[in-house]
Short mmCIF file of C-alpha atoms and ligand atoms in Angstrom, two decimals:
data_model
loop_
_atom_site.label_atom_id
_atom_site.label_comp_id
_atom_site.label_asym_id
_atom_site.label_seq_id
_atom_site.Cartn_x
_atom_site.Cartn_y
_atom_site.Cartn_z
CA UNK C 1 0.00 0.00 0.00
CA UNK C 2 1.45 3.35 -1.03
CA UNK C 3 1.63 5.81 1.84
CA UNK C 4 2.60 9.45 1.57
CA UNK C 5 -0.22 10.06 -0.92
CA UNK C 6 -3.00 12.66 -0.84
CA UNK C 7 -5.88 12.90 -3.29
CA UNK C 8 -7.65 15.94 -4.66
CA UNK C 9 -10.90 15.52 -6.58
CA UNK C 10 -11.93 18.45 -8.77
CA UNK C 11 -15.63 18.42 -9.62
CA UNK C 12 -16.47 16.77 -6.29
CA UNK C 13 -20.12 17.86 -6.45
CA UNK C 14 -20.63 16.44 -9.93
CA UNK C 15 -22.45 13.32 -11.01
CA UNK C 16 -19.32 11.22 -11.56
CA UNK C 17 -17.91 12.02 -8.13
CA UNK C 18 -21.21 11.16 -6.48
CA UNK C 19 -21.95 7.98 -8.41
CA UNK C 20 -18.47 6.56 -8.86
CA UNK C 21 -15.48 8.34 -7.33
CA UNK C 22 -16.51 8.81 -3.70
CA UNK C 23 -18.09 5.32 -3.49
CA UNK C 24 -14.91 3.82 -5.02
CA UNK C 25 -12.70 5.56 -2.45
CA UNK C 26 -14.97 4.41 0.36
CA UNK C 27 -14.74 0.82 -0.91
CA UNK C 28 -10.94 1.03 -1.10
CA UNK C 29 -10.86 2.26 2.47
CA UNK C 30 -13.16 -0.58 3.50
CA UNK C 31 -10.89 -3.09 1.78
CA UNK C 32 -7.94 -1.66 3.74
CA UNK C 33 -6.28 -0.38 0.56
CA UNK C 34 -5.91 3.28 1.52
CA UNK C 35 -2.92 4.16 3.69
CA UNK C 36 -3.82 5.50 7.08
CA UNK C 37 -2.26 8.85 6.30
CA UNK C 38 -4.04 9.43 2.97
CA UNK C 39 -6.21 12.54 2.92
CA UNK C 40 -8.83 13.50 0.33
CA UNK C 41 -9.65 17.08 -0.69
CA UNK C 42 -12.96 17.49 -2.49
CA UNK C 43 -13.04 20.59 -4.65
CA UNK C 44 -15.98 22.37 -6.27
CA UNK C 45 -17.34 25.88 -6.76
CA UNK C 46 -20.23 25.62 -4.34
CA UNK C 47 -20.05 27.50 -1.09
CA UNK C 48 -20.73 24.84 1.50
CA UNK C 49 -18.58 24.08 4.50
CA UNK C 50 -16.59 20.93 5.02
CA UNK C 51 -18.89 19.63 7.77
CA UNK C 52 -21.95 19.88 5.51
CA UNK C 53 -20.07 18.26 2.63
CA UNK C 54 -19.01 15.34 4.79
CA UNK C 55 -22.52 14.93 6.14
CA UNK C 56 -23.98 14.90 2.60
CA UNK C 57 -21.32 12.47 1.38
CA UNK C 58 -22.19 10.11 4.22
CA UNK C 59 -25.89 10.22 3.28
CA UNK C 60 -25.04 9.68 -0.35
CA UNK C 61 -22.77 6.72 0.29
CA UNK C 62 -25.22 5.13 2.68
CA UNK C 63 -27.90 5.35 0.00
CA UNK C 64 -25.63 4.05 -2.76
CA UNK C 65 -23.45 1.26 -1.41
CA UNK C 66 -25.26 -2.01 -0.96
CA UNK C 67 -26.42 -2.66 2.57
CA UNK C 68 -23.82 -5.28 3.32
CA UNK C 69 -21.07 -2.87 2.28
CA UNK C 70 -21.96 -0.13 4.71
CA UNK C 71 -19.83 -0.07 7.82
CA UNK C 72 -20.06 2.71 10.40
CA UNK C 73 -16.45 2.20 11.52
CA UNK C 74 -15.16 2.49 7.95
CA UNK C 75 -17.25 5.60 7.42
CA UNK C 76 -15.84 7.24 10.56
CA UNK C 77 -12.31 6.55 9.30
CA UNK C 78 -13.16 7.63 5.74
CA UNK C 79 -14.93 10.83 6.82
CA UNK C 80 -11.81 11.93 8.73
CA UNK C 81 -9.87 11.89 5.49
CA UNK C 82 -12.34 14.22 3.74
CA UNK C 83 -11.97 17.95 3.49
CA UNK C 84 -13.99 20.27 1.26
CA UNK C 85 -12.36 23.28 -0.41
CA UNK C 86 -14.38 25.79 -2.42
CA UNK C 87 -12.52 26.89 -5.52
CA UNK C 88 -13.70 28.59 -8.69
CA UNK C 89 -11.52 26.67 -11.18
CA UNK C 90 -11.13 29.68 -13.44
CA UNK C 91 -9.72 31.88 -10.65
CA UNK C 92 -5.98 31.46 -10.22
CA UNK C 93 -5.88 33.15 -6.83
CA UNK C 94 -8.39 30.71 -5.34
CA UNK C 95 -5.87 27.87 -5.69
CA UNK C 96 -3.99 29.39 -2.74
CA UNK C 97 -6.44 27.67 -0.39
CA UNK C 98 -5.52 24.30 -1.89
CA UNK C 99 -1.83 25.15 -1.48
CA UNK C 100 -2.43 25.75 2.21
CA UNK C 101 -3.95 22.27 2.56
CA UNK C 102 -1.01 20.56 0.83
CA UNK C 103 1.72 19.15 3.04
CA UNK C 104 5.17 19.42 1.43
CA UNK C 105 6.92 16.25 0.28
CA UNK C 106 3.69 14.28 -0.06
CA UNK C 107 2.73 12.89 -3.47
CA UNK C 108 -0.34 14.66 -4.80
CA UNK C 109 -2.91 13.02 -7.07
CA UNK C 110 -5.20 15.49 -8.83
CA UNK C 111 -8.33 13.89 -10.26
CA UNK C 112 -10.09 16.11 -12.79
CA UNK C 113 -13.74 15.09 -13.01
CA UNK C 114 -14.50 18.31 -14.86
CA UNK C 115 -15.23 19.25 -18.48
CA UNK C 116 -12.08 18.81 -20.61
CA UNK C 117 -12.01 22.52 -21.43
CA UNK C 118 -10.84 22.98 -17.82
CA UNK C 119 -7.99 20.44 -17.92
CA UNK C 120 -5.48 22.97 -19.29
CA UNK C 121 -6.51 25.91 -17.07
CA UNK C 122 -6.63 23.79 -13.89
CA UNK C 123 -3.16 22.34 -14.64
CA UNK C 124 -1.79 25.83 -15.13
CA UNK C 125 -3.35 27.21 -11.95
CA UNK C 126 -2.06 24.23 -9.97
CA UNK C 127 1.40 24.86 -11.34
CA UNK C 128 1.29 28.61 -10.74
CA UNK C 129 0.03 28.08 -7.19
CA UNK C 130 3.05 25.87 -6.52
CA UNK C 131 0.94 22.72 -6.12
CA UNK C 132 2.90 20.67 -8.70
CA UNK C 133 6.15 18.83 -8.04
CA UNK C 134 7.94 16.17 -10.09
CA UNK C 135 5.93 13.48 -8.27
CA UNK C 136 2.44 15.03 -8.68
CA UNK C 137 0.05 12.96 -10.80
CA UNK C 138 -2.96 14.16 -12.74
CA UNK C 139 -5.94 12.00 -13.71
CA UNK C 140 -8.07 13.05 -16.68
CA UNK C 141 -11.59 11.84 -17.33
CA UNK C 142 -12.81 11.32 -20.88
CA UNK C 143 -13.49 12.90 -23.30
CA UNK C 144 -10.02 14.16 -24.11
CA UNK C 145 -11.14 16.55 -26.84
CA UNK C 146 -13.77 15.96 -29.51
CA UNK C 147 -11.39 15.32 -32.41
CA UNK C 148 -7.68 14.92 -33.05
CA UNK C 149 -6.94 18.60 -33.07
CA UNK C 150 -8.73 19.42 -29.82
CA UNK C 151 -7.25 16.35 -28.11
CA UNK C 152 -3.78 17.54 -29.14
CA UNK C 153 -4.56 20.90 -27.58
CA UNK C 154 -5.75 19.35 -24.31
CA UNK C 155 -2.79 16.96 -24.17
CA UNK C 156 -0.42 19.78 -25.06
CA UNK C 157 -1.68 22.16 -22.39
CA UNK C 158 -1.72 19.54 -19.60
CA UNK C 159 1.68 18.31 -20.85
CA UNK C 160 3.17 21.75 -20.23
CA UNK C 161 2.84 21.21 -16.49
CA UNK C 162 2.86 17.41 -16.04
CA UNK C 163 5.12 14.89 -17.72
CA UNK C 164 3.50 12.02 -19.68
CA UNK C 165 4.67 9.65 -16.91
CA UNK C 166 2.44 11.54 -14.47
CA UNK C 167 -0.66 11.83 -16.68
CA UNK C 168 -3.34 9.17 -16.19
CA UNK C 169 -6.07 9.25 -18.85
CA UNK C 170 -9.08 7.26 -17.75
CA UNK C 171 -11.03 4.88 -19.89
CA UNK C 172 -13.15 3.21 -17.25
CA UNK C 173 -13.59 0.09 -19.42
CA UNK C 174 -9.93 -0.71 -18.74
CA UNK C 175 -10.74 -0.80 -15.04
CA UNK C 176 -13.34 -3.50 -15.50
CA UNK C 177 -12.20 -6.82 -14.08
CA UNK C 178 -13.30 -8.72 -17.16
CA UNK C 179 -11.46 -6.44 -19.56
CA UNK C 180 -8.24 -7.21 -17.70
CA UNK C 181 -9.24 -10.83 -17.85
CA UNK C 182 -8.95 -10.63 -21.62
CA UNK C 183 -5.20 -10.32 -21.13
CA UNK C 184 -5.10 -13.38 -18.90
CA UNK C 185 -7.33 -15.34 -21.26
CA UNK C 186 -5.21 -14.55 -24.28
CA UNK C 187 -1.72 -14.60 -22.88
CA UNK C 188 -1.87 -17.14 -20.06
CA UNK C 189 -3.57 -19.84 -22.12
CA UNK C 190 -1.45 -21.37 -24.82
CA UNK C 191 -4.44 -23.20 -26.25
CA UNK C 192 -6.32 -19.95 -26.85
CA UNK C 193 -3.31 -17.94 -27.88
CA UNK C 194 -2.13 -20.39 -30.51
CA UNK C 195 -5.46 -20.13 -32.32
CA UNK C 196 -5.88 -16.40 -32.12
CA UNK C 197 -5.49 -15.37 -35.74
CA UNK C 198 -6.85 -15.52 -39.27
CA UNK C 199 -6.05 -19.22 -39.68
CA UNK C 200 -8.71 -20.16 -37.09
CA UNK C 201 -10.94 -17.15 -36.51
CA UNK C 202 -13.66 -16.22 -38.98
CA UNK C 203 -14.69 -12.92 -37.44
CA UNK C 204 -15.06 -11.09 -34.13
CA UNK C 205 -18.06 -9.20 -32.75
CA UNK C 206 -17.90 -6.56 -30.04
CA UNK C 207 -21.20 -5.31 -28.64
CA UNK C 208 -21.75 -2.63 -26.00
CA UNK C 209 -25.50 -2.18 -25.74
CA UNK C 210 -27.18 0.01 -23.17
CA UNK C 211 -30.81 0.33 -22.15
CA UNK C 212 -30.36 3.87 -20.84
CA UNK C 213 -31.03 6.84 -23.08
CA UNK C 214 -29.00 9.98 -22.84
CA UNK C 215 -29.96 10.63 -19.23
CA UNK C 216 -30.65 14.35 -19.28
CA UNK C 217 -27.46 15.12 -21.22
CA UNK C 218 -29.18 16.08 -24.50
CA UNK C 219 -27.35 19.32 -25.24
CA UNK C 220 -23.97 17.69 -24.53
CA UNK C 221 -24.73 14.43 -26.25
CA UNK C 222 -26.22 16.04 -29.34
CA UNK C 223 -22.81 17.56 -30.10
CA UNK C 224 -21.00 14.30 -29.39
CA UNK C 225 -22.92 11.25 -30.59
CA UNK C 226 -22.30 7.57 -29.96
CA UNK C 227 -19.14 7.32 -32.05
CA UNK C 228 -17.31 9.84 -29.89
CA UNK C 229 -19.05 8.78 -26.66
CA UNK C 230 -18.44 5.04 -26.87
CA UNK C 231 -16.43 3.96 -29.92
CA UNK C 232 -13.47 6.35 -29.86
CA UNK C 233 -12.64 5.19 -26.35
CA UNK C 234 -14.33 2.11 -24.90
CA UNK C 235 -14.91 0.03 -28.04
CA UNK C 236 -11.54 0.76 -29.55
CA UNK C 237 -9.86 -0.08 -26.25
CA UNK C 238 -11.73 -3.39 -26.17
CA UNK C 239 -10.68 -3.99 -29.75
CA UNK C 240 -7.06 -3.36 -28.74
CA UNK C 241 -7.27 -5.83 -25.87
CA UNK C 242 -8.70 -8.47 -28.19
CA UNK C 243 -6.49 -7.90 -31.20
CA UNK C 244 -3.12 -6.45 -30.14
CA UNK C 245 0.04 -8.52 -30.41
CA UNK C 246 1.38 -10.09 -27.19
CA UNK C 247 3.39 -7.46 -25.33
CA UNK C 248 6.84 -8.59 -24.21
CA UNK C 249 5.83 -7.94 -20.58
CA UNK C 250 2.91 -6.55 -18.62
CA UNK C 251 4.69 -3.24 -18.09
CA UNK C 252 2.58 -0.22 -19.02
CA UNK C 253 4.90 0.92 -21.82
CA UNK C 254 4.88 -2.50 -23.49
CA UNK C 255 1.10 -2.88 -23.40
CA UNK C 256 0.49 0.67 -24.56
CA UNK C 257 2.96 0.34 -27.44
CA UNK C 258 1.09 -2.73 -28.72
CA UNK C 259 -2.23 -0.93 -28.52
CA UNK C 260 -0.90 2.01 -30.52
CA UNK C 261 0.37 -0.37 -33.23
CA UNK C 262 -3.04 -1.94 -33.47
CA UNK C 263 -4.86 1.40 -33.65
CA UNK C 264 -2.53 2.48 -36.43
CA UNK C 265 -3.31 -0.72 -38.34
CA UNK C 266 -7.07 -0.01 -38.46
CA UNK C 267 -8.09 0.48 -42.06
CA UNK C 268 -9.59 3.97 -42.48
CA UNK C 269 -13.26 4.06 -43.45
CA UNK C 270 -13.27 6.39 -46.44
CA UNK C 271 -16.17 8.01 -48.25
CA UNK C 272 -16.36 5.39 -50.99
CA UNK C 273 -16.95 2.60 -48.46
CA UNK C 274 -18.64 4.39 -45.60
CA UNK C 275 -22.16 3.32 -46.47
CA UNK C 276 -21.14 -0.34 -46.66
CA UNK C 277 -19.01 -0.37 -43.53
CA UNK C 278 -20.75 1.93 -41.06
CA UNK C 279 -24.33 2.36 -39.88
CA UNK C 280 -25.71 5.26 -37.87
CA UNK C 281 -28.97 4.99 -35.96
CA UNK C 282 -31.18 7.14 -33.75
CA UNK C 283 -33.82 5.76 -31.40
CA UNK C 284 -37.48 6.56 -31.69
CA UNK C 285 -40.08 5.91 -28.99
CA UNK C 286 -40.46 2.34 -27.84
CA UNK C 287 -40.50 0.07 -24.82
CA UNK C 288 -37.76 -0.95 -22.43
CA UNK C 289 -38.63 -3.83 -20.10
CA UNK C 290 -42.33 -3.19 -20.57
CA UNK C 291 -42.07 0.53 -19.85
CA UNK C 292 -42.78 3.09 -22.61
CA UNK C 293 -39.89 5.47 -23.36
CA UNK C 294 -39.69 8.52 -25.59
CA UNK C 295 -37.55 8.87 -28.69
CA UNK C 296 -34.27 10.81 -28.82
CA UNK C 297 -35.92 13.96 -30.20
CA UNK C 298 -38.49 14.02 -27.41
CA UNK C 299 -35.94 13.55 -24.63
CA UNK C 300 -35.86 16.16 -21.88
CA UNK C 301 -33.63 19.06 -22.89
CA UNK C 302 -34.06 18.48 -26.62
CA UNK C 303 -33.31 21.81 -28.22
CA UNK C 304 -34.43 21.47 -31.83
CA UNK C 305 -37.03 19.85 -34.05
CA UNK C 306 -34.64 17.54 -35.80
CA UNK C 307 -31.16 16.19 -35.28
CA UNK C 308 -28.99 13.90 -37.32
CA UNK C 309 -26.96 12.87 -34.28
CA UNK C 310 -26.38 9.13 -33.89
CA UNK C 311 -27.31 7.19 -30.74
CA UNK C 312 -26.27 3.91 -32.36
CA UNK C 313 -23.26 2.83 -34.42
CA UNK C 314 -22.46 -0.46 -36.15
CA UNK C 315 -19.16 -0.89 -37.95
CA UNK C 316 -17.26 -3.43 -39.95
CA UNK C 317 -13.62 -2.81 -39.13
CA UNK C 318 -10.62 -4.31 -40.88
CA UNK C 319 -7.17 -4.55 -39.37
CA UNK C 320 -4.34 -4.40 -41.85
CA UNK C 321 -1.71 -6.65 -40.33
CA UNK C 322 -0.57 -10.27 -40.71
CA UNK C 323 -2.56 -11.69 -37.85
CA UNK C 324 -5.93 -10.24 -38.81
CA UNK C 325 -5.86 -9.92 -42.60
CA UNK C 326 -9.27 -11.09 -43.85
CA UNK C 327 -10.88 -11.21 -40.38
CA UNK C 328 -13.58 -8.53 -39.99
CA UNK C 329 -14.37 -7.07 -36.57
CA UNK C 330 -18.02 -6.09 -36.28
CA UNK C 331 -18.61 -3.45 -33.62
CA UNK C 332 -21.96 -2.14 -32.42
CA UNK C 333 -23.05 0.10 -29.60
CA UNK C 334 -26.24 1.97 -28.89
CA UNK C 335 -28.44 3.67 -26.35
CA UNK C 336 -31.96 2.43 -25.57
CA UNK C 337 -31.32 -1.08 -26.78
CA UNK C 338 -33.10 -4.19 -25.63
CA UNK C 339 -30.58 -5.24 -22.97
CA UNK C 340 -27.56 -3.89 -21.18
CA UNK C 341 -24.80 -6.20 -22.39
CA UNK C 342 -21.15 -5.93 -23.29
CA UNK C 343 -19.73 -8.95 -25.04
CA UNK C 344 -16.85 -9.98 -27.24
CA UNK C 345 -17.63 -12.96 -29.43
CA UNK C 346 -14.89 -14.82 -31.26
CA UNK C 347 -16.42 -16.89 -34.05
CA UNK C 348 -14.14 -19.66 -35.29
CA UNK C 349 -13.98 -20.89 -38.86
CA UNK C 350 -15.79 -23.93 -40.16
CA UNK C 351 -13.92 -27.18 -40.38
CA UNK C 352 -12.23 -27.57 -43.77
CA UNK C 353 -14.32 -30.67 -44.38
CA UNK C 354 -17.41 -31.66 -42.44
CA UNK C 355 -17.89 -35.26 -41.31
CA UNK C 356 -21.19 -34.26 -39.78
CA UNK C 357 -23.41 -32.91 -42.52
CA UNK C 358 -26.20 -32.11 -40.10
CA UNK C 359 -23.91 -29.72 -38.21
CA UNK C 360 -24.93 -26.35 -39.55
CA UNK C 361 -22.88 -23.20 -39.29
CA UNK C 362 -24.74 -22.24 -36.11
CA UNK C 363 -22.59 -24.85 -34.47
CA UNK C 364 -19.31 -23.10 -35.29
CA UNK C 365 -17.16 -22.83 -32.20
CA UNK C 366 -17.71 -19.52 -30.49
CA UNK C 367 -15.87 -18.05 -27.58
CA UNK C 368 -18.19 -15.62 -25.84
CA UNK C 369 -16.59 -13.25 -23.39
CA UNK C 370 -19.26 -11.54 -21.30
CA UNK C 371 -17.95 -8.33 -19.81
CA UNK C 372 -21.28 -7.33 -18.25
CA UNK C 373 -23.61 -8.53 -16.81
CA UNK C 374 -22.85 -12.06 -15.51
CA UNK C 375 -19.13 -11.71 -16.17
CA UNK C 376 -17.67 -14.88 -17.59
CA UNK C 377 -16.61 -16.90 -20.59
CA UNK C 378 -18.56 -19.46 -22.55
CA UNK C 379 -17.14 -21.76 -25.16
CA UNK C 380 -19.73 -23.08 -27.57
CA UNK C 381 -18.71 -26.49 -28.82
CA UNK C 382 -20.16 -29.41 -30.70
CA UNK C 383 -20.47 -32.78 -29.01
CA UNK C 384 -22.22 -36.05 -29.66
CA UNK C 385 -25.85 -36.17 -28.70
CA UNK C 386 -26.41 -38.86 -26.15
CA UNK C 387 -28.75 -41.24 -27.95
CA UNK C 388 -29.00 -44.85 -29.02
CA UNK C 389 -31.37 -44.08 -31.85
CA UNK C 390 -29.02 -42.00 -33.95
CA UNK C 391 -25.66 -43.23 -35.07
CA UNK C 392 -23.66 -40.05 -34.46
CA UNK C 393 -25.82 -37.01 -34.16
CA UNK C 394 -24.23 -33.86 -32.81
CA UNK C 395 -25.48 -30.95 -30.78
CA UNK C 396 -24.24 -27.61 -29.55
CA UNK C 397 -23.03 -27.58 -25.93
CA UNK C 398 -21.54 -24.84 -23.82
CA UNK C 399 -18.60 -24.80 -21.45
CA UNK C 400 -19.26 -22.12 -18.89
CA UNK C 401 -16.78 -20.22 -16.74
CA UNK C 402 -18.49 -17.81 -14.38
CA UNK C 403 -15.93 -15.31 -13.06
CA UNK C 404 -18.03 -14.22 -10.13
CA UNK C 405 -18.99 -17.65 -8.82
CA UNK C 406 -15.44 -18.90 -9.06
CA UNK C 407 -13.80 -15.80 -7.55
CA UNK C 408 -14.76 -16.45 -3.95
CA UNK C 409 -15.32 -12.69 -3.57
CA UNK C 410 -18.61 -11.27 -2.36
CA UNK C 411 -18.66 -8.56 -5.04
CA UNK C 412 -16.87 -7.57 -8.22
CA UNK C 413 -15.01 -4.32 -7.66
CA UNK C 414 -16.15 -1.32 -9.65
CA UNK C 415 -13.79 -0.14 -12.39
CA UNK C 416 -13.01 3.08 -10.53
CA UNK C 417 -11.73 1.21 -7.48
CA UNK C 418 -9.12 -0.56 -9.59
CA UNK C 419 -8.22 2.63 -11.44
CA UNK C 420 -7.74 4.68 -8.24
CA UNK C 421 -5.57 1.91 -6.88
CA UNK C 422 -3.33 1.88 -9.95
CA UNK C 423 -2.89 5.68 -9.87
CA UNK C 424 -1.99 5.45 -6.19
CA UNK C 425 0.58 2.75 -7.05
CA UNK C 426 1.86 4.87 -9.92
CA UNK C 427 1.23 2.18 -12.54
CA UNK C 428 -0.07 3.37 -15.91
CA UNK C 429 -0.92 -0.01 -17.44
CA UNK C 430 -4.69 0.61 -17.31
CA UNK C 431 -4.48 4.17 -18.60
CA UNK C 432 -4.46 5.46 -22.12
CA UNK C 433 -1.32 7.06 -23.53
CA UNK C 434 -1.30 10.23 -25.58
CA UNK C 435 -0.31 8.24 -28.67
CA UNK C 436 -3.29 5.91 -28.24
CA UNK C 437 -5.76 8.77 -27.82
CA UNK C 438 -4.40 10.49 -30.89
CA UNK C 439 -4.35 7.34 -33.03
CA UNK C 440 -7.95 6.56 -32.15
CA UNK C 441 -9.09 10.13 -32.86
CA UNK C 442 -7.28 10.06 -36.20
CA UNK C 443 -9.27 6.95 -37.19
CA UNK C 444 -12.60 8.30 -35.86
CA UNK C 445 -12.08 11.70 -37.48
CA UNK C 446 -11.69 9.96 -40.84
CA UNK C 447 -14.99 8.16 -40.34
CA UNK C 448 -16.80 11.27 -39.11
CA UNK C 449 -15.57 13.19 -42.10
CA UNK C 450 -16.73 10.42 -44.48
CA UNK C 451 -20.17 10.58 -42.87
CA UNK C 452 -20.21 14.35 -43.24
CA UNK C 453 -19.03 14.35 -46.85
CA UNK C 454 -21.57 11.71 -47.83
CA UNK C 455 -24.28 13.34 -45.69
CA UNK C 456 -25.11 9.91 -44.22
CA UNK C 457 -28.43 10.14 -42.37
CA UNK C 458 -29.25 8.23 -39.19
CA UNK C 459 -31.61 5.27 -39.53
CA UNK C 460 -34.41 5.11 -37.02
CA UNK C 461 -34.75 2.20 -34.60
CA UNK C 462 -37.34 1.65 -31.89
CA UNK C 463 -36.18 1.97 -28.32
CA UNK C 464 -35.94 -1.56 -26.93
CA UNK C 465 -34.82 -3.13 -30.21
CA UNK C 466 -31.35 -4.20 -31.33
CA UNK C 467 -30.82 -1.19 -33.61
CA UNK C 468 -31.73 -0.29 -37.19
CA UNK C 469 -32.31 -3.02 -39.76
CA UNK C 470 -29.38 -1.66 -41.77
CA UNK C 471 -27.10 -3.00 -39.02
CA UNK C 472 -28.45 -6.49 -39.75
CA UNK C 473 -27.68 -5.99 -43.43
CA UNK C 474 -24.15 -4.86 -42.57
CA UNK C 475 -23.31 -8.29 -41.20
CA UNK C 476 -25.79 -10.47 -43.08
CA UNK C 477 -24.50 -9.36 -46.45
CA UNK C 478 -21.30 -11.21 -45.42
CA UNK C 479 -23.40 -14.33 -44.62
CA UNK C 480 -22.91 -13.82 -40.91
CA UNK C 481 -25.27 -12.70 -38.16
CA UNK C 482 -25.09 -10.85 -34.86
CA UNK C 483 -24.66 -13.11 -31.88
CA UNK C 484 -27.86 -13.27 -29.90
CA UNK C 485 -26.80 -15.66 -27.14
C1 LIG Z 501 -19.58 6.50 -20.57
C2 LIG Z 501 -20.45 7.15 -21.61
O1 LIG Z 501 -18.22 6.71 -20.87
O2 LIG Z 501 -19.84 5.10 -20.55
C3 LIG Z 501 -21.92 6.91 -21.29
O3 LIG Z 501 -20.21 8.56 -21.63
C4 LIG Z 501 -22.17 5.41 -21.18
O4 LIG Z 501 -22.76 7.45 -22.29
C5 LIG Z 501 -21.17 4.77 -20.20
O5 LIG Z 501 -23.49 5.24 -20.71
C6 LIG Z 501 -21.30 3.25 -20.23
O6 LIG Z 501 -20.50 2.69 -19.22
P1 LIG Z 501 -20.84 1.27 -18.61
O7 LIG Z 501 -19.72 0.99 -17.65
O8 LIG Z 501 -22.17 1.41 -17.92
O9 LIG Z 501 -20.90 0.30 -19.75
#
């Protein structure tokens, strides 16, 4: 456990801090993973005093952590670490009150849960107020910019005051236990690893479907869309974990270098192919779990009569390298879909010659990696049907590995707990490097510009469905279909 560390959370009154950051820190304290001396400064613009902030945080945590996780003794210890400081982030002189709180020679971790437009100014004010030393770390929430150029600006301005070694860019998908498990699955299992290429794999599907809509964020989301919100970061990071070459070690630099290589090998989606390779959708009214929900244009906060912003994306992505030549990766993600699921499905090739004519292609081996919910891995195989009547009839069977059941733990840690822990340890392996961010923006910018040039409209889909029918055509025109497991 790293001692000598203090944490500062900017944007401590925001949604992310309330829903994720403060609960994650509480859980780390409960698990005995915060050093006794670690203090936490919560920073926001609101004029409330520290006592009121602590009281409200206690109420919030009590309401949010599951009953079994609440512990009065842990809360008493945790609350003693907390201190609220009111700062207007745009006012340089107000950072003096943070400076007063800082104890020299301790390692400071600054967590910026603020809009990215503030990353540069906050870094500068921290530096000017003498709050930055060579050991200070800064944690940046996504989005880092909205295109390559703006991400370069954000990275450049933060990089003026913090070295790359001390910048931790969050992609919370990398903090998910099951995403890390992809590394173990691929690189600790010779059997899997030796068949992880175009000689055995037909195609790969990555799905991140959500039932939620845009949750009151209309004006923000309408400028962003699902490609920037989910693909540029989470889906491309998943793709990297699935498709990158084996790193020579699990050191951050080695893993990140492999991810950059993979991102640079993604074939650009240009105008001439964009309508065949990419589908945009927008949800209309429908039903989610038996409850009626409005369409995107009728969502609270909607500011215009029409919008061509996408709430759904399906893509066919090609990777131009030796391992993956000829193996398409189908990616899809959307809001207001039928179920909340994140899966990676590896579909293996047919046998070169079938001894079992009745085995149809539905029986192809599939490795299904369920990232959420019910985290685990299933291997779909073919085995003989137990029967005296038939000579050798086959059927599809499933080998099931349930991560949760087999872990012996009472809960799966939230992504933010793992990510805080790694920042505290000073290990960047689960954080995104500047090169990765820029490579993924370069690829997304190309696609966005192809959509713009071709004026590609969004296709409507009903809330509660699996997206527009064009997304079915995207995969079915290759004689394949989305996994529905
Ligand atoms: C966030 C997106 O990064 O990820 C949200 O901004 C999305 O729009 C969320 O809902 C999904 O995260 P998870 O962990 O619930 O899959």
